[in-house]
mmCIF file of C-alpha atoms in Angstrom:
data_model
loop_
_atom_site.group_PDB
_atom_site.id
_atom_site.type_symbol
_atom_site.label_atom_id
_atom_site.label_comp_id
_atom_site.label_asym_id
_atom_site.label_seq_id
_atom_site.Cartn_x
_atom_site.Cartn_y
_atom_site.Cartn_z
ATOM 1 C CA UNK A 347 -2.528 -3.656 -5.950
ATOM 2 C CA UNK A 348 -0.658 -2.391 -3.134
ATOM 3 C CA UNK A 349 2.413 -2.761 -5.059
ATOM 4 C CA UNK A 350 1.506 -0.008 -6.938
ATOM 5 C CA UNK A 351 -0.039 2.470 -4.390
ATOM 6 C CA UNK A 352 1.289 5.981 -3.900
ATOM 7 C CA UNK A 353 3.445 7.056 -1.446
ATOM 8 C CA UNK A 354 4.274 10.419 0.131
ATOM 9 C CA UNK A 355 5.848 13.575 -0.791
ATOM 10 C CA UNK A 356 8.592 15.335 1.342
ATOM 11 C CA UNK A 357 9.906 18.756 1.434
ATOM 12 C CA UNK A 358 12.983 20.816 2.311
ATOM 13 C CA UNK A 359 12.634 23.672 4.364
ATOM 14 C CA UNK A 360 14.902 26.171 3.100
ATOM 15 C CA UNK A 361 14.523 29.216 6.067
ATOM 16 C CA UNK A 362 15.693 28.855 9.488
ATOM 17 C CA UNK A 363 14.302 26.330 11.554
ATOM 18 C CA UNK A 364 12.833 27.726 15.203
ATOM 19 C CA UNK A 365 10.959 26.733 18.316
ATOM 20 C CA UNK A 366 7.269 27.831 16.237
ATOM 21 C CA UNK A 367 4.208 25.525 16.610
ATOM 22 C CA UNK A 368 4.314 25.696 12.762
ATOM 23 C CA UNK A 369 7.933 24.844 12.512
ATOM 24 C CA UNK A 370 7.434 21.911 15.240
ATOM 25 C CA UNK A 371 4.896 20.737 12.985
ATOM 26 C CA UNK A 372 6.983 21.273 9.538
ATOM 27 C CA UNK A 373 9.362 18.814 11.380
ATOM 28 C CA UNK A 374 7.105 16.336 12.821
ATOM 29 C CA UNK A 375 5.244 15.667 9.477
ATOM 30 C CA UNK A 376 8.344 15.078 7.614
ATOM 31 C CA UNK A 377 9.294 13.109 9.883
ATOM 32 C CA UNK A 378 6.168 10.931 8.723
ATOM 33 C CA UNK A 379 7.379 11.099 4.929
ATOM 34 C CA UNK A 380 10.695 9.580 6.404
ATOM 35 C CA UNK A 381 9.242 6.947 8.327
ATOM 36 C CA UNK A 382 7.303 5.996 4.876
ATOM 37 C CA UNK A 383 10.610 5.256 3.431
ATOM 38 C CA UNK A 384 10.762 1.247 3.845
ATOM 39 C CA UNK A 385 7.076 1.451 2.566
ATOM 40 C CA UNK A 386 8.196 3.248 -0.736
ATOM 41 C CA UNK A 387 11.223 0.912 -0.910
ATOM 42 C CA UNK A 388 8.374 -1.776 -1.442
ATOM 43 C CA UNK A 389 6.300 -0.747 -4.130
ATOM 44 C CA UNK A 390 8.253 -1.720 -7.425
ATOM 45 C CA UNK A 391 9.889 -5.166 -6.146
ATOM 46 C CA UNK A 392 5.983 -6.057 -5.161
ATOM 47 C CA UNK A 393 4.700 -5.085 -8.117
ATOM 48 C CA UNK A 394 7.395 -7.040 -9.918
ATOM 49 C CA UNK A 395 6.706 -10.078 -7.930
ATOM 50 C CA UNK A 396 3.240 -9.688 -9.057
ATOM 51 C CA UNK A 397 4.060 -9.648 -13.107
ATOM 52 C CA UNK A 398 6.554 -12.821 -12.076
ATOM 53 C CA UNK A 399 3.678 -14.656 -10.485
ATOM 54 C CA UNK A 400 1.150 -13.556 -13.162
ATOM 55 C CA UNK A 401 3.737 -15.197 -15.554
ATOM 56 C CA UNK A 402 3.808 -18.373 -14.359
ATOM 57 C CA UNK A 403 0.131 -18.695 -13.962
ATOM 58 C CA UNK A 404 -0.298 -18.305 -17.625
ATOM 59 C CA UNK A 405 2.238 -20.721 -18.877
ATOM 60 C CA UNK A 406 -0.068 -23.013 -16.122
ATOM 61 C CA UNK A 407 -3.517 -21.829 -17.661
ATOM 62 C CA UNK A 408 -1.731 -22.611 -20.981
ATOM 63 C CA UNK A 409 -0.922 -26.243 -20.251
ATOM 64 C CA UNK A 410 -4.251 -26.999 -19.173
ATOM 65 C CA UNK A 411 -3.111 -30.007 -17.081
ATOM 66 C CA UNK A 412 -1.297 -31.815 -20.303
ATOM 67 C CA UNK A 413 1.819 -31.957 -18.070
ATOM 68 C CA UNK A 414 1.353 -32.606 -14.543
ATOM 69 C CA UNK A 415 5.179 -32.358 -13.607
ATOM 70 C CA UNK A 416 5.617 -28.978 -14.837
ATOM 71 C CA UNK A 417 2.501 -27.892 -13.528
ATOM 72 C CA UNK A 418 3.518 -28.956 -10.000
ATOM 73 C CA UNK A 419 6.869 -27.314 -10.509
ATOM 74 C CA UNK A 420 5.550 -24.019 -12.020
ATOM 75 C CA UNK A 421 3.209 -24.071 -8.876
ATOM 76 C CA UNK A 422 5.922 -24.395 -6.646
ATOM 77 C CA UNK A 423 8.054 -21.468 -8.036
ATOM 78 C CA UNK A 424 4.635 -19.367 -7.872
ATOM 79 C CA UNK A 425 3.793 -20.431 -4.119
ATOM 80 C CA UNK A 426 7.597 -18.640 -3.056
ATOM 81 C CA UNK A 427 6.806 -15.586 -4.805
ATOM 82 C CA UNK A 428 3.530 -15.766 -3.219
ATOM 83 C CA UNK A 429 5.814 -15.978 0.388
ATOM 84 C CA UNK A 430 7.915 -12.587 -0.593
ATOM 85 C CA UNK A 431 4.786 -11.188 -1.339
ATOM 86 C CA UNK A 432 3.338 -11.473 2.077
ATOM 87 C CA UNK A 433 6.891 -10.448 3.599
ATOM 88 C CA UNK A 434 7.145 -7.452 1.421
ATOM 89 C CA UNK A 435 3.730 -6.539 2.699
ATOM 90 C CA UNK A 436 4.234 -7.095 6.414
ATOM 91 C CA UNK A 437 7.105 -4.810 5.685
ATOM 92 C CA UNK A 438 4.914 -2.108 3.963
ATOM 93 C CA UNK A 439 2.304 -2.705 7.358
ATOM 94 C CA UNK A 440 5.044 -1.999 9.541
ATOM 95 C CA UNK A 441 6.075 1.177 7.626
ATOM 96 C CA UNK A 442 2.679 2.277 7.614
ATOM 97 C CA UNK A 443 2.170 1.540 11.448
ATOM 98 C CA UNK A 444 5.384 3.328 12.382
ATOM 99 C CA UNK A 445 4.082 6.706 10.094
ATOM 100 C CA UNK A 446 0.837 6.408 12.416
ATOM 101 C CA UNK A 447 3.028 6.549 15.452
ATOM 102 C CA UNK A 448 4.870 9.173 13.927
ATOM 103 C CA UNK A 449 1.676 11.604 13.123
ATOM 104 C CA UNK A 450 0.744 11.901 16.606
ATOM 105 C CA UNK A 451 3.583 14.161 17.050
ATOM 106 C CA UNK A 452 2.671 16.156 13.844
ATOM 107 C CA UNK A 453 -0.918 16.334 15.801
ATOM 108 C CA UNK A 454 0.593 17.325 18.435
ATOM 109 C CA UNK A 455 2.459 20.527 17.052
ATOM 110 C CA UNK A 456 -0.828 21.291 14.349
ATOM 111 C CA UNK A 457 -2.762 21.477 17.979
ATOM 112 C CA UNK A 458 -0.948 24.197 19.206
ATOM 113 C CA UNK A 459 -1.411 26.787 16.126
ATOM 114 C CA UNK A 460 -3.495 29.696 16.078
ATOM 115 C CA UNK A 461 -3.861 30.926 13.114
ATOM 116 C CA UNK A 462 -6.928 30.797 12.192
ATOM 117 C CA UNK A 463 -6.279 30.097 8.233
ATOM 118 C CA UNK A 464 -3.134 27.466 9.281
ATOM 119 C CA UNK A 465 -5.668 26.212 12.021
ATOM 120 C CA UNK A 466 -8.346 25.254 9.176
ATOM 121 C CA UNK A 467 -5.757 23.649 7.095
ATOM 122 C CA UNK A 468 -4.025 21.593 9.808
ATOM 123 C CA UNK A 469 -7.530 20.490 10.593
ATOM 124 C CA UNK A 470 -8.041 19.207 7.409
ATOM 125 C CA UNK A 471 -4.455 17.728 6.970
ATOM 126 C CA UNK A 472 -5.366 15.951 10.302
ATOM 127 C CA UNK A 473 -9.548 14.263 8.614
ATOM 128 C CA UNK A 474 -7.370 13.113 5.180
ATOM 129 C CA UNK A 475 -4.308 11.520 7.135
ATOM 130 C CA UNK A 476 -6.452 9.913 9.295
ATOM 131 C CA UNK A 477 -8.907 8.912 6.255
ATOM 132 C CA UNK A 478 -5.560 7.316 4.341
ATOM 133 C CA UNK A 479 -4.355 5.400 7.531
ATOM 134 C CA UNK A 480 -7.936 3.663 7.659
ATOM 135 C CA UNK A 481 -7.954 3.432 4.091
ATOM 136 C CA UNK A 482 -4.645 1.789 3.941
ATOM 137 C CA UNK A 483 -5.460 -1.021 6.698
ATOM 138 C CA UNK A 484 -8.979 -1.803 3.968
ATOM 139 C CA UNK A 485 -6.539 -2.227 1.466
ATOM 140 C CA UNK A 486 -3.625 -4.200 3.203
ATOM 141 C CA UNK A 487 -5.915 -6.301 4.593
ATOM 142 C CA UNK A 488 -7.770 -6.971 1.253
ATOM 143 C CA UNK A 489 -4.814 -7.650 -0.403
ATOM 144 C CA UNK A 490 -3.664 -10.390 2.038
ATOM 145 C CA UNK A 491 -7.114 -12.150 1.993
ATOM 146 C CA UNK A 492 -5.898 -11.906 -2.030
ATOM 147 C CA UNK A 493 -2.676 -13.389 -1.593
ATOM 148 C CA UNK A 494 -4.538 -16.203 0.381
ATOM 149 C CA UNK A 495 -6.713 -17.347 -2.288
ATOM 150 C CA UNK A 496 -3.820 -16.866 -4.752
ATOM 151 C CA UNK A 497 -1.732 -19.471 -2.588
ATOM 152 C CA UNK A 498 -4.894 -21.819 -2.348
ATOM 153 C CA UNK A 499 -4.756 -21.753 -5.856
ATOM 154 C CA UNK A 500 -1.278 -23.137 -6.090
ATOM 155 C CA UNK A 501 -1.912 -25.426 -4.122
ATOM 156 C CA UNK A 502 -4.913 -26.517 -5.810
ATOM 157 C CA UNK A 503 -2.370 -26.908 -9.267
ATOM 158 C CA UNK A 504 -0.549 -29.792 -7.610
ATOM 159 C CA UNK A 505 -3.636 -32.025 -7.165
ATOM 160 C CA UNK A 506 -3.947 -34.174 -10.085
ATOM 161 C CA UNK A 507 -7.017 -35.115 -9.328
ATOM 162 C CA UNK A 508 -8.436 -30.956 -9.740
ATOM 163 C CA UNK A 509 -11.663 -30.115 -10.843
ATOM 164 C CA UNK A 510 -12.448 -27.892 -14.006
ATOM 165 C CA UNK A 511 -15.183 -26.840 -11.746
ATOM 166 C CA UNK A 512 -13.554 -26.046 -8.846
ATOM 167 C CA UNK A 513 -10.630 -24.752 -10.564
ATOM 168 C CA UNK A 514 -13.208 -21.547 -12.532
ATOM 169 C CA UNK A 515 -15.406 -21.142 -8.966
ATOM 170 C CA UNK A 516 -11.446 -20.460 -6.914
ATOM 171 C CA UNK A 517 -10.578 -18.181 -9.737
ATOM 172 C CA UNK A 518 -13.998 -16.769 -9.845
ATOM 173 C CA UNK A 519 -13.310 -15.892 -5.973
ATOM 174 C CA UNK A 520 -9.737 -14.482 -6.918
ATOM 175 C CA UNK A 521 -11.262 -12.142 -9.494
ATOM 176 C CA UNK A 522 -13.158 -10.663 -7.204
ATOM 177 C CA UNK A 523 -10.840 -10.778 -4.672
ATOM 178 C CA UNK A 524 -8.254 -8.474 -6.607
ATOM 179 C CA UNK A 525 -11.418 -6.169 -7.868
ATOM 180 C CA UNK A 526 -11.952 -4.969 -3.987
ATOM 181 C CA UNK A 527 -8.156 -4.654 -3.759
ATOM 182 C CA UNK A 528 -7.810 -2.483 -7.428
ATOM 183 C CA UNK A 529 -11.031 -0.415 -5.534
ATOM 184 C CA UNK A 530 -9.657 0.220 -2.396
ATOM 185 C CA UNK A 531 -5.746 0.817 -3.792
ATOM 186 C CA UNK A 532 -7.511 3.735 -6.035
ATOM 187 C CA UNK A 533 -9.144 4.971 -2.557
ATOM 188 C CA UNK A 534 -5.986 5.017 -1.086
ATOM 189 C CA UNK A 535 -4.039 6.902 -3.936
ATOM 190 C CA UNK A 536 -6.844 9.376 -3.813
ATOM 191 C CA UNK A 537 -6.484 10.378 -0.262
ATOM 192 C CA UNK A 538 -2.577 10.336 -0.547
ATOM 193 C CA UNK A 539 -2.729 12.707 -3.566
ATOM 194 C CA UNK A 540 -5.268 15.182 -1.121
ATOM 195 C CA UNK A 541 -2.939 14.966 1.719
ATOM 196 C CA UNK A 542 0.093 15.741 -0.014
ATOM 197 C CA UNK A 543 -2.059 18.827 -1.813
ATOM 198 C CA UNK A 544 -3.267 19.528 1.384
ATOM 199 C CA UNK A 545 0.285 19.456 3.438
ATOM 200 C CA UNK A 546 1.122 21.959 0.692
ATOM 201 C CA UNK A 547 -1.639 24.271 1.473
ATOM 202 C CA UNK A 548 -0.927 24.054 5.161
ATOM 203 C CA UNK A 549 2.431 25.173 4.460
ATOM 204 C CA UNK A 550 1.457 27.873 2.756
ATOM 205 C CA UNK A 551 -1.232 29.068 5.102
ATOM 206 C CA UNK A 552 1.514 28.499 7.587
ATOM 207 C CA UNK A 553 4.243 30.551 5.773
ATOM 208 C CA UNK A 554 6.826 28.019 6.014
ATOM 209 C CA UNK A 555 9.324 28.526 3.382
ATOM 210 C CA UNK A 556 9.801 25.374 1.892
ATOM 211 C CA UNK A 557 10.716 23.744 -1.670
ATOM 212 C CA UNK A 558 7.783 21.358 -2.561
#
């Protein structure tokens, strides 16, 4: 789930800062990890909000229909978690969108240095952001089409007229639905993990003095 993806790592440069192409970038790409911040803020109340929801659709399952009232009222309380949920993940788009903007700048500043071994690794800094920006936009959009079938379902709990068939072919669809998202969130963690390993390196190849 997104709620659980992995976020960025910053660092502290600890030497003076000056007008260097490899300074300018130091700057601009934790810059990035700052505008990441509301995006990291995200993770645990989402993944909460998940466990909530995942809750009440037991004590549903568990019912099986033998109380219509409380089914319709457990439904309810699910379909508003299911409305934080998409808030909390237009905030985590927004986040993500404002980093992008953000890493043009970082481009920028990697574009102008000439070292040839800081050269290599900016280059490659440069593939795996843009790889975990695409990456991210497969996920967040995978989730969403998620959260839609999970508010169907809710829905579908306050008709008393529901089908056992239609009711195992929706969650059949759901399954699936959160199998592409688990996928594409390990994708995503994968390419965070080399970028931040990669930022490293660039540092290093760079000689920036900084505390990782």
């Amino acid at each position: 789930m997104i709620g659980i993806s992995a976020a960025l790592s910053g660092s502290i440069l600890t030497g003076c800062m000056g007008p260097s192409p490899s300074e300018q970038a130091y700057e601009a790409l934790e810059n990035v990890v700052s505008k990441e911040s509301p995006f990291k803020k995200e993770q645990k109340p989402l993944l909460e909000l998940e466990q909530k929801e995942n809750k009440i659709y037991n004590e549903i399952i568990a019912l099986g229909m033998k109380d219509f009232n409380q089914i319709k009222s457990l439904s309810g309380d699910a379909l508003k978690l299911v409305a934080d949920r998409k808030e909390r993940v237009e905030a985590e788009q927004k986040a993500i969108a404002d980093s992008e903007k953000a890493f043009k700048d970082a481009e920028e500043a990697l574009g102008k240095i000439e070292d040839e071994k800081a050269k290599k690794e900016a280059a490659e800094l440069k593939k795996l952001m843009h790889d975990r920006y695409n990456s991210y936009n497969e996920l967040a959009q995978s989730y969403k089409s998620a959260i839609a079938l999970d508010e169907e379902l809710y829905k579908m709990f306050q008709n008393k007229d529901l089908k056992l068939e239609e009711l195992e072919a929706h969650i059949s669809k759901i399954n699936a639905s959160y199998k592409e998202v688990m996928e594409l969130n390990k994708k995503f963690n994968d390419y965070t993990e080399q970028y931040n390993t990669a930022k490293k390196e660039f540092y290093q190849a760079a000689e920036l003095k900084v505390e990782q």
